[in-house]
């Protein structure tokens, strides 16, 4: 599905996203509050769901090549984070839904996780 | 309100009407006839012309006026009788977004454009010209980035020397959590421009970011030095303390000395150094408690580079 459809599905508020960025096709997602855990993965998910609302979620997305960050539970997003998302061209969404609900909705619409972090456990 | 920006939208604010309007104008005087108009519109394949009396804009006459005149019998007369008098105008210094709004609201196909300083006709803006201007600008911006990337990626071929190396450094302040990671994301962009293999960029960005986070979290800041040569990318991360007590332990996944606030921010789970080790082709770490730590990471870009990664 497209990111713009994710916006309608959750529903989510677009904190940063251009029409062309929101048109991106997504298939995988990861949910974590631990950025190193994301960075230890072999595969890059299209979406990162998190309850963290700091600049490092956007930095992590940019470093790792994640297209969109979804901040759950309607946690407030500081304008400087929106500004960073714009600079790094990362879609930033905010939803009132919980992490569990958001993942459930995405999963029922065909979004899947990337390969588990087997690699990280071995390291 | 949603903070939505699009590159094209920004362009519409940046570009001024003067940059996209038609400047070479066929103009008419009000005493010329409708049959002359018909011939000129046909010969020049244009859809409308401003009507000037001396230097003063008195009207605009378009293909729509011509059709109306033809269907009413087409009896020749002066343009003054058929033209739109005192037409609505745009100013040359207005942004395109304003013109789009006016096209939308009015349904007009063209606007005369006036120079605000002189009050004189400076050009004409049609929807076609507007579109053409935006597309041309978009294209030139894309070309600029491509050209930059091309130049940078051929730098080692274009410059001759016995030993070639690009040396870039970043000062990373400690405890500045908002800025943390900016050296690594900036470097990722640089490496893309330099045409480094995407797999190497990906692994180096992760290693560099984890190292940068360590500087911000545990030290009072340090320096990250990137040395890029045709054979490798070498990163040295140097700080002045506090140093690592037990490197072997620190390398183990899950071992952490991080304070609670660090974990709240999504780091400090004891995965940083092992992530770096996993991403680097070669990693060395030297540390003296109370003195400082030096971390060295090498990525081979020459023939020995391992595309599937991992050390």
Short mmCIF file of C-alpha atoms in Angstrom, two decimals:
data_model
loop_
_atom_site.label_atom_id
_atom_site.label_comp_id
_atom_site.label_asym_id
_atom_site.label_seq_id
_atom_site.Cartn_x
_atom_site.Cartn_y
_atom_site.Cartn_z
CA UNK A 1 0.00 0.00 0.00
CA UNK A 2 0.98 3.62 -0.33
CA UNK A 3 1.97 5.88 2.58
CA UNK A 4 -0.98 8.13 1.76
CA UNK A 5 -3.26 5.12 2.37
CA UNK A 6 -1.55 4.50 5.72
CA UNK A 7 -2.47 8.08 6.66
CA UNK A 8 -6.17 7.31 6.06
CA UNK A 9 -6.01 3.85 7.60
CA UNK A 10 -4.62 4.64 11.07
CA UNK A 11 -5.68 7.54 10.77
CA UNK A 12 -2.57 9.69 11.10
CA UNK A 13 -1.66 13.33 10.86
CA UNK A 14 1.01 14.25 8.32
CA UNK A 15 3.64 16.20 10.25
CA UNK A 16 5.93 16.21 7.23
CA UNK A 17 5.40 14.65 3.82
CA UNK A 18 5.22 15.85 0.24
CA UNK A 19 2.81 14.37 -2.28
CA UNK A 20 5.61 12.49 -4.00
CA UNK A 21 7.02 11.13 -0.70
CA UNK A 22 3.53 10.03 0.39
CA UNK A 23 3.03 8.22 -2.92
CA UNK A 24 5.79 5.75 -1.94
CA UNK A 25 4.75 2.10 -1.96
CA UNK A 26 5.45 0.37 1.38
CA UNK A 27 5.45 -3.31 2.32
CA UNK A 28 7.40 -3.70 5.57
CA UNK A 29 7.44 -2.12 9.01
CA UNK A 30 9.28 -2.37 12.31
CA UNK A 31 8.16 -1.21 15.76
CA UNK A 32 10.73 -0.35 18.40
CA UNK A 33 11.70 2.20 21.00
CA UNK A 34 15.31 1.13 20.75
CA UNK A 35 17.13 2.71 17.83
CA UNK A 36 20.18 0.43 18.04
CA UNK A 37 17.82 -2.53 17.70
CA UNK A 38 16.58 -1.07 14.41
CA UNK A 39 20.12 -0.35 13.22
CA UNK A 40 21.20 -3.92 13.98
CA UNK A 41 18.76 -5.35 11.45
CA UNK A 42 19.86 -6.81 8.15
CA UNK A 43 16.84 -5.64 6.17
CA UNK A 44 15.61 -2.06 6.04
CA UNK A 45 11.90 -1.67 6.88
CA UNK A 46 9.86 0.93 4.98
CA UNK A 47 8.21 2.25 8.15
CA UNK A 48 9.37 2.70 11.74
CA UNK A 49 6.65 2.82 14.41
CA UNK A 50 7.74 4.16 17.78
CA UNK A 51 6.52 5.95 20.86
CA UNK A 52 9.72 8.00 20.97
CA UNK A 53 9.32 11.61 19.90
CA UNK A 54 12.90 12.87 19.66
CA UNK A 55 15.13 13.94 16.78
CA UNK A 56 16.98 10.61 16.83
CA UNK A 57 14.04 8.69 15.37
CA UNK A 58 14.36 10.84 12.24
CA UNK A 59 18.17 10.55 12.24
CA UNK A 60 17.88 6.78 12.57
CA UNK A 61 15.43 6.68 9.65
CA UNK A 62 17.80 8.78 7.56
CA UNK A 63 20.91 6.77 8.42
CA UNK A 64 19.17 3.43 7.87
CA UNK A 65 17.12 4.39 4.79
CA UNK A 66 13.64 4.10 6.36
CA UNK A 67 11.01 6.04 4.39
CA UNK A 68 8.58 6.99 7.15
CA UNK A 69 8.39 7.34 10.93
CA UNK A 70 5.05 6.98 12.73
CA UNK A 71 4.91 8.36 16.27
CA UNK A 72 2.10 6.57 18.14
CA UNK A 73 -0.20 7.57 21.03
CA UNK A 74 -0.40 11.16 19.78
CA UNK A 75 2.79 12.12 21.54
CA UNK A 76 3.61 15.78 20.87
CA UNK A 77 6.13 16.42 18.12
CA UNK A 78 8.45 19.39 18.50
CA UNK A 79 8.71 21.68 15.42
CA UNK A 80 12.48 21.07 15.28
CA UNK A 81 11.75 17.37 14.65
CA UNK A 82 9.40 18.29 11.80
CA UNK A 83 12.13 20.59 10.45
CA UNK A 84 14.68 17.77 10.56
CA UNK A 85 12.23 15.42 8.79
CA UNK A 86 11.94 18.00 6.02
CA UNK A 87 15.69 18.40 5.76
CA UNK A 88 16.24 14.63 5.62
CA UNK A 89 13.15 14.02 3.41
CA UNK A 90 11.66 11.49 5.84
CA UNK A 91 7.87 11.26 6.06
CA UNK A 92 6.77 11.93 9.66
CA UNK A 93 3.30 10.85 10.79
CA UNK A 94 1.57 11.11 14.15
CA UNK A 95 -1.32 8.90 15.20
CA UNK A 96 -3.54 8.81 18.29
CA UNK A 97 -3.67 4.99 18.05
CA UNK A 98 -1.54 2.82 20.31
CA UNK A 99 1.49 0.95 19.00
CA UNK A 100 -0.44 -2.35 19.19
CA UNK A 101 -3.47 -1.01 17.31
CA UNK A 102 -1.35 0.70 14.65
CA UNK A 103 0.66 -2.46 13.98
CA UNK A 104 -2.55 -4.52 13.90
CA UNK A 105 -4.15 -2.27 11.31
CA UNK A 106 -1.04 -2.29 9.14
CA UNK A 107 -0.68 -6.08 9.41
CA UNK A 108 -4.32 -6.66 8.42
CA UNK A 109 -3.63 -4.56 5.33
CA UNK A 110 -0.72 -6.67 4.19
CA UNK A 111 2.23 -4.87 5.77
CA UNK A 112 4.76 -7.38 7.16
CA UNK A 113 7.84 -7.25 9.37
CA UNK A 114 11.33 -7.48 7.97
CA UNK A 115 13.35 -10.60 8.75
CA UNK A 116 13.79 -10.86 12.55
CA UNK A 117 17.02 -9.62 14.11
CA UNK A 118 18.69 -13.02 14.28
CA UNK A 119 21.86 -11.38 13.17
CA UNK A 120 21.85 -8.99 16.11
CA UNK A 121 21.49 -11.80 18.63
CA UNK A 122 24.44 -13.67 17.17
CA UNK A 123 26.74 -10.68 17.13
CA UNK B 1 -2.09 22.35 10.69
CA UNK B 2 -0.13 19.83 8.69
CA UNK B 3 3.32 20.98 7.75
CA UNK B 4 3.25 19.93 4.12
CA UNK B 5 5.92 21.07 1.77
CA UNK B 6 6.50 19.95 -1.76
CA UNK B 7 9.42 20.90 -3.90
CA UNK B 8 7.14 22.06 -6.68
CA UNK B 9 5.09 24.08 -4.24
CA UNK B 10 8.23 25.79 -3.02
CA UNK B 11 9.14 26.55 -6.62
CA UNK B 12 5.80 28.23 -7.16
CA UNK B 13 6.64 30.63 -4.34
CA UNK B 14 10.23 31.14 -5.46
CA UNK B 15 9.68 31.69 -9.17
CA UNK B 16 8.50 35.13 -10.22
CA UNK B 17 6.18 35.80 -13.14
CA UNK B 18 8.95 37.78 -14.88
CA UNK B 19 11.03 34.58 -15.11
CA UNK B 20 8.47 32.58 -17.07
CA UNK B 21 6.35 35.12 -19.03
CA UNK B 22 6.59 35.67 -22.76
CA UNK B 23 8.63 38.82 -23.41
CA UNK B 24 8.68 39.02 -27.21
CA UNK B 25 5.30 40.46 -27.84
CA UNK B 26 3.13 41.05 -30.83
CA UNK B 27 1.08 44.05 -29.88
CA UNK B 28 -1.88 45.65 -31.58
CA UNK B 29 -3.17 49.13 -31.78
CA UNK B 30 -6.93 49.54 -31.23
CA UNK B 31 -7.46 50.83 -34.79
CA UNK B 32 -6.20 47.64 -36.45
CA UNK B 33 -8.91 45.37 -37.79
CA UNK B 34 -10.26 41.98 -36.73
CA UNK B 35 -9.23 40.42 -40.07
CA UNK B 36 -5.62 41.54 -39.45
CA UNK B 37 -5.87 39.94 -36.01
CA UNK B 38 -7.07 36.68 -37.56
CA UNK B 39 -4.05 36.56 -39.90
CA UNK B 40 -1.56 37.31 -37.15
CA UNK B 41 -2.95 34.78 -34.68
CA UNK B 42 -2.84 32.17 -37.45
CA UNK B 43 0.65 33.03 -38.74
CA UNK B 44 2.28 33.24 -35.31
CA UNK B 45 0.26 30.44 -33.73
CA UNK B 46 -0.58 32.56 -30.71
CA UNK B 47 -3.84 32.80 -28.83
CA UNK B 48 -4.05 36.42 -27.78
CA UNK B 49 -2.33 39.81 -27.94
CA UNK B 50 -2.32 42.93 -25.80
CA UNK B 51 -3.68 46.09 -27.37
CA UNK B 52 -1.62 49.24 -26.83
CA UNK B 53 -2.38 52.86 -27.44
CA UNK B 54 1.08 54.43 -27.56
CA UNK B 55 2.70 52.71 -24.59
CA UNK B 56 -0.47 52.38 -22.59
CA UNK B 57 -2.23 49.04 -22.30
CA UNK B 58 -5.87 49.58 -23.24
CA UNK B 59 -7.10 46.04 -23.79
CA UNK B 60 -6.45 42.43 -24.68
CA UNK B 61 -7.84 40.52 -27.61
CA UNK B 62 -7.83 36.75 -27.85
CA UNK B 63 -8.83 33.84 -30.01
CA UNK B 64 -12.08 33.64 -28.00
CA UNK B 65 -12.92 37.20 -29.10
CA UNK B 66 -12.11 36.24 -32.67
CA UNK B 67 -14.43 33.22 -32.57
CA UNK B 68 -17.24 35.28 -31.10
CA UNK B 69 -16.73 37.87 -33.83
CA UNK B 70 -16.69 35.20 -36.56
CA UNK B 71 -19.85 33.49 -35.31
CA UNK B 72 -21.57 36.87 -35.19
CA UNK B 73 -20.96 37.27 -38.93
CA UNK B 74 -17.33 38.35 -39.04
CA UNK B 75 -17.98 41.81 -40.38
CA UNK B 76 -14.64 43.62 -40.30
CA UNK B 77 -14.25 46.28 -37.68
CA UNK B 78 -11.61 47.83 -35.42
CA UNK B 79 -10.22 45.66 -32.66
CA UNK B 80 -11.31 48.27 -30.12
CA UNK B 81 -14.91 47.12 -30.59
CA UNK B 82 -14.24 43.46 -29.80
CA UNK B 83 -11.36 43.52 -27.29
CA UNK B 84 -11.62 43.18 -23.52
CA UNK B 85 -11.08 46.71 -22.28
CA UNK B 86 -8.96 47.51 -19.21
CA UNK B 87 -7.98 43.87 -18.72
CA UNK B 88 -6.96 42.45 -15.35
CA UNK B 89 -3.17 42.36 -15.06
CA UNK B 90 -0.47 40.70 -13.05
CA UNK B 91 2.77 42.28 -11.87
CA UNK B 92 6.11 40.93 -13.04
CA UNK B 93 7.46 40.63 -9.49
CA UNK B 94 4.59 38.48 -8.19
CA UNK B 95 5.23 34.79 -7.42
CA UNK B 96 3.77 32.13 -9.70
CA UNK B 97 1.51 30.86 -6.96
CA UNK B 98 -0.38 34.16 -7.17
CA UNK B 99 -0.79 33.80 -10.94
CA UNK B 100 -2.15 30.26 -10.55
CA UNK B 101 -4.74 31.51 -8.10
CA UNK B 102 -5.80 34.25 -10.52
CA UNK B 103 -6.03 31.83 -13.46
CA UNK B 104 -8.20 29.57 -11.29
CA UNK B 105 -10.52 32.29 -10.05
CA UNK B 106 -10.95 34.13 -13.35
CA UNK B 107 -10.99 31.33 -15.90
CA UNK B 108 -8.91 33.60 -18.18
CA UNK B 109 -6.38 32.01 -20.52
CA UNK B 110 -3.81 34.82 -20.30
CA UNK B 111 -2.87 37.91 -18.33
CA UNK B 112 -0.88 40.94 -19.45
CA UNK B 113 2.08 41.43 -17.10
CA UNK B 114 2.98 44.93 -15.93
CA UNK B 115 6.32 46.15 -14.65
CA UNK B 116 5.49 47.66 -11.27
CA UNK B 117 8.18 50.35 -11.40
CA UNK B 118 7.34 51.77 -14.84
CA UNK B 119 3.69 50.78 -15.03
CA UNK B 120 4.35 49.58 -18.59
CA UNK B 121 3.53 46.29 -20.25
CA UNK B 122 6.42 43.85 -19.72
CA UNK B 123 5.05 40.61 -21.12
CA UNK B 124 2.17 38.19 -21.24
CA UNK B 125 1.56 35.09 -19.14
CA UNK B 126 -0.40 32.10 -20.40
CA UNK B 127 -1.03 28.82 -18.57
CA UNK B 128 1.26 27.13 -21.08
CA UNK B 129 4.14 29.54 -20.36
CA UNK B 130 3.61 29.06 -16.64
CA UNK B 131 3.79 25.27 -16.91
CA UNK B 132 6.81 25.45 -19.20
CA UNK B 133 8.63 27.71 -16.72
CA UNK B 134 8.03 25.39 -13.78
CA UNK B 135 9.12 22.31 -15.73
CA UNK B 136 12.26 24.05 -16.99
CA UNK B 137 13.20 25.07 -13.44
CA UNK B 138 12.57 21.56 -12.09
CA UNK B 139 14.68 20.08 -14.84
CA UNK B 140 17.57 22.47 -14.23
CA UNK B 141 17.55 21.70 -10.50
CA UNK B 142 17.72 17.99 -11.18
CA UNK B 143 20.52 18.50 -13.68
CA UNK B 144 22.46 20.57 -11.15
CA UNK B 145 22.37 17.76 -8.58
CA UNK B 146 23.35 15.22 -11.23
CA UNK B 147 26.20 17.37 -12.39
CA UNK B 148 27.44 17.80 -8.81
CA UNK B 149 27.23 14.09 -8.26
CA UNK B 150 29.01 13.38 -11.52
CA UNK B 151 31.84 15.79 -10.75
CA UNK B 152 32.30 14.45 -7.22
CA UNK B 153 32.15 10.80 -8.23
CA UNK B 154 34.91 11.30 -10.81
CA UNK B 155 37.17 13.36 -8.60
CA UNK B 156 39.75 10.60 -8.17
CA UNK B 157 39.88 10.02 -11.92
CA UNK B 158 40.01 13.71 -12.77
CA UNK B 159 42.78 14.65 -10.34
CA UNK B 160 46.27 13.24 -10.67
CA UNK B 161 48.67 12.61 -7.83
CA UNK B 162 50.75 9.77 -6.44
CA UNK B 163 48.57 9.59 -3.39
CA UNK B 164 44.97 10.79 -3.37
CA UNK B 165 42.80 11.27 -0.31
CA UNK B 166 39.83 13.41 0.69
CA UNK B 167 39.93 14.35 4.35
CA UNK B 168 36.75 15.57 6.09
CA UNK B 169 36.33 16.25 9.79
CA UNK B 170 33.38 16.93 12.04
CA UNK B 171 33.48 18.34 15.57
CA UNK B 172 30.84 16.53 17.60
CA UNK B 173 29.73 18.32 20.79
CA UNK B 174 28.90 16.16 23.81
CA UNK B 175 25.37 15.92 25.29
CA UNK B 176 23.80 17.84 22.38
CA UNK B 177 21.18 15.23 21.65
CA UNK B 178 19.28 17.25 19.04
CA UNK B 179 22.30 17.71 16.81
CA UNK B 180 23.60 14.20 17.41
CA UNK B 181 23.80 12.23 14.18
CA UNK B 182 24.14 15.25 11.89
CA UNK B 183 27.77 14.39 11.08
CA UNK B 184 26.75 10.89 10.01
CA UNK B 185 23.75 11.95 7.91
CA UNK B 186 25.85 14.72 6.32
CA UNK B 187 28.61 12.24 5.57
CA UNK B 188 26.10 9.81 4.07
CA UNK B 189 25.13 12.51 1.57
CA UNK B 190 28.79 13.27 0.80
CA UNK B 191 29.56 9.61 0.15
CA UNK B 192 26.57 9.33 -2.20
CA UNK B 193 27.91 12.28 -4.18
CA UNK B 194 31.34 10.69 -4.23
CA UNK B 195 29.76 7.68 -5.89
CA UNK B 196 30.70 5.14 -3.18
CA UNK B 197 28.90 1.77 -3.42
CA UNK B 198 25.46 1.97 -1.67
CA UNK B 199 26.18 -1.09 0.48
CA UNK B 200 29.34 0.51 1.86
CA UNK B 201 27.52 3.79 2.47
CA UNK B 202 24.76 1.94 4.35
CA UNK B 203 27.19 0.08 6.63
CA UNK B 204 29.42 3.09 7.19
CA UNK B 205 26.44 5.34 8.00
CA UNK B 206 25.26 2.92 10.69
CA UNK B 207 28.75 2.49 12.19
CA UNK B 208 29.41 6.23 12.06
CA UNK B 209 26.03 7.05 13.62
CA UNK B 210 26.50 4.61 16.51
CA UNK B 211 30.00 6.04 17.10
CA UNK B 212 28.64 9.57 16.95
CA UNK B 213 25.93 8.68 19.49
CA UNK B 214 28.63 7.26 21.79
CA UNK B 215 30.51 10.57 21.61
CA UNK B 216 27.35 12.54 22.43
CA UNK B 217 26.13 10.22 25.19
CA UNK B 218 29.30 9.26 27.05
CA UNK B 219 31.87 11.99 26.38
CA UNK B 220 32.16 15.77 26.35
CA UNK B 221 32.51 15.61 22.60
CA UNK B 222 35.12 14.59 20.12
CA UNK B 223 36.24 14.62 16.51
CA UNK B 224 35.23 12.38 13.61
CA UNK B 225 37.71 12.26 10.74
CA UNK B 226 36.85 10.64 7.43
CA UNK B 227 39.65 9.77 5.00
CA UNK B 228 38.40 8.77 1.57
CA UNK B 229 40.84 7.31 -0.90
CA UNK B 230 40.25 5.20 -4.02
CA UNK B 231 40.91 2.06 -1.92
CA UNK B 232 39.00 2.69 1.30
CA UNK B 233 36.98 4.93 3.55
CA UNK B 234 38.68 5.26 6.90
CA UNK B 235 36.93 6.79 9.91
CA UNK B 236 38.72 7.81 13.10
CA UNK B 237 36.59 8.83 16.09
CA UNK B 238 38.58 10.43 18.89
CA UNK B 239 37.52 11.76 22.29
CA UNK B 240 39.20 12.91 25.50
CA UNK B 241 37.46 10.72 27.99
CA UNK B 242 36.20 9.19 30.15
CA UNK B 243 37.52 6.08 28.36
CA UNK B 244 36.31 2.49 28.50
CA UNK B 245 37.24 0.35 31.54
CA UNK B 246 36.80 -3.04 29.91
CA UNK B 247 36.72 -3.06 26.11
CA UNK B 248 36.00 -6.78 25.87
CA UNK B 249 32.89 -6.38 28.01
CA UNK B 250 31.85 -3.22 26.17
CA UNK B 251 31.93 -5.12 22.88
CA UNK B 252 29.37 -7.65 24.16
CA UNK B 253 25.82 -7.09 23.01
CA UNK B 254 23.68 -5.97 25.94
CA UNK B 255 26.52 -4.71 28.15
CA UNK B 256 25.88 -1.06 28.95
CA UNK B 257 26.92 1.59 31.41
CA UNK B 258 24.36 4.06 30.08
CA UNK B 259 22.30 6.21 32.41
CA UNK B 260 18.52 5.86 32.45
CA UNK B 261 17.96 9.06 30.43
CA UNK B 262 19.98 7.63 27.56
CA UNK B 263 17.76 4.54 27.38
CA UNK B 264 14.67 6.75 27.44
CA UNK B 265 15.99 8.36 24.26
CA UNK B 266 16.29 5.03 22.47
CA UNK B 267 20.00 4.29 22.96
CA UNK B 268 22.28 2.82 25.60
CA UNK B 269 21.16 -0.80 25.26
CA UNK B 270 24.69 -2.05 24.88
CA UNK B 271 24.41 -2.64 21.15
CA UNK B 272 26.44 0.28 19.79
CA UNK B 273 29.94 -1.19 19.62
CA UNK B 274 28.74 -4.60 18.45
CA UNK B 275 26.69 -2.90 15.72
CA UNK B 276 29.80 -0.98 14.64
CA UNK B 277 31.87 -4.15 14.61
CA UNK B 278 29.24 -5.91 12.53
CA UNK B 279 29.10 -3.12 9.93
CA UNK B 280 32.81 -2.39 9.59
CA UNK B 281 35.19 -4.29 7.35
CA UNK B 282 37.80 -3.66 10.04
CA UNK B 283 37.46 -2.11 13.47
CA UNK B 284 40.02 -1.18 16.09
CA UNK B 285 39.45 0.41 19.45
CA UNK B 286 41.97 1.87 21.88
CA UNK B 287 40.95 3.28 25.18
CA UNK B 288 42.60 4.50 28.36
CA UNK B 289 40.33 5.32 31.29
CA UNK B 290 40.66 8.98 32.19
CA UNK B 291 42.44 9.77 28.91
CA UNK B 292 40.09 8.91 26.08
CA UNK B 293 39.09 6.53 23.34
CA UNK B 294 40.07 6.23 19.69
CA UNK B 295 37.93 4.11 17.41
CA UNK B 296 39.08 3.27 13.89
CA UNK B 297 36.75 1.91 11.24
CA UNK B 298 37.79 0.84 7.76
CA UNK B 299 35.57 0.14 4.75
CA UNK B 300 37.34 -1.28 1.74
CA UNK B 301 36.12 0.19 -1.52
CA UNK B 302 38.76 -1.36 -3.75
CA UNK B 303 38.64 -4.87 -5.23
CA UNK B 304 38.67 -6.54 -1.76
CA UNK B 305 35.36 -4.96 -0.76
CA UNK B 306 32.81 -7.43 0.56
CA UNK B 307 29.39 -6.52 -0.82
CA UNK B 308 27.49 -8.69 1.71
CA UNK B 309 29.10 -6.96 4.67
CA UNK B 310 29.96 -8.13 8.15
CA UNK B 311 33.26 -8.65 9.84
#
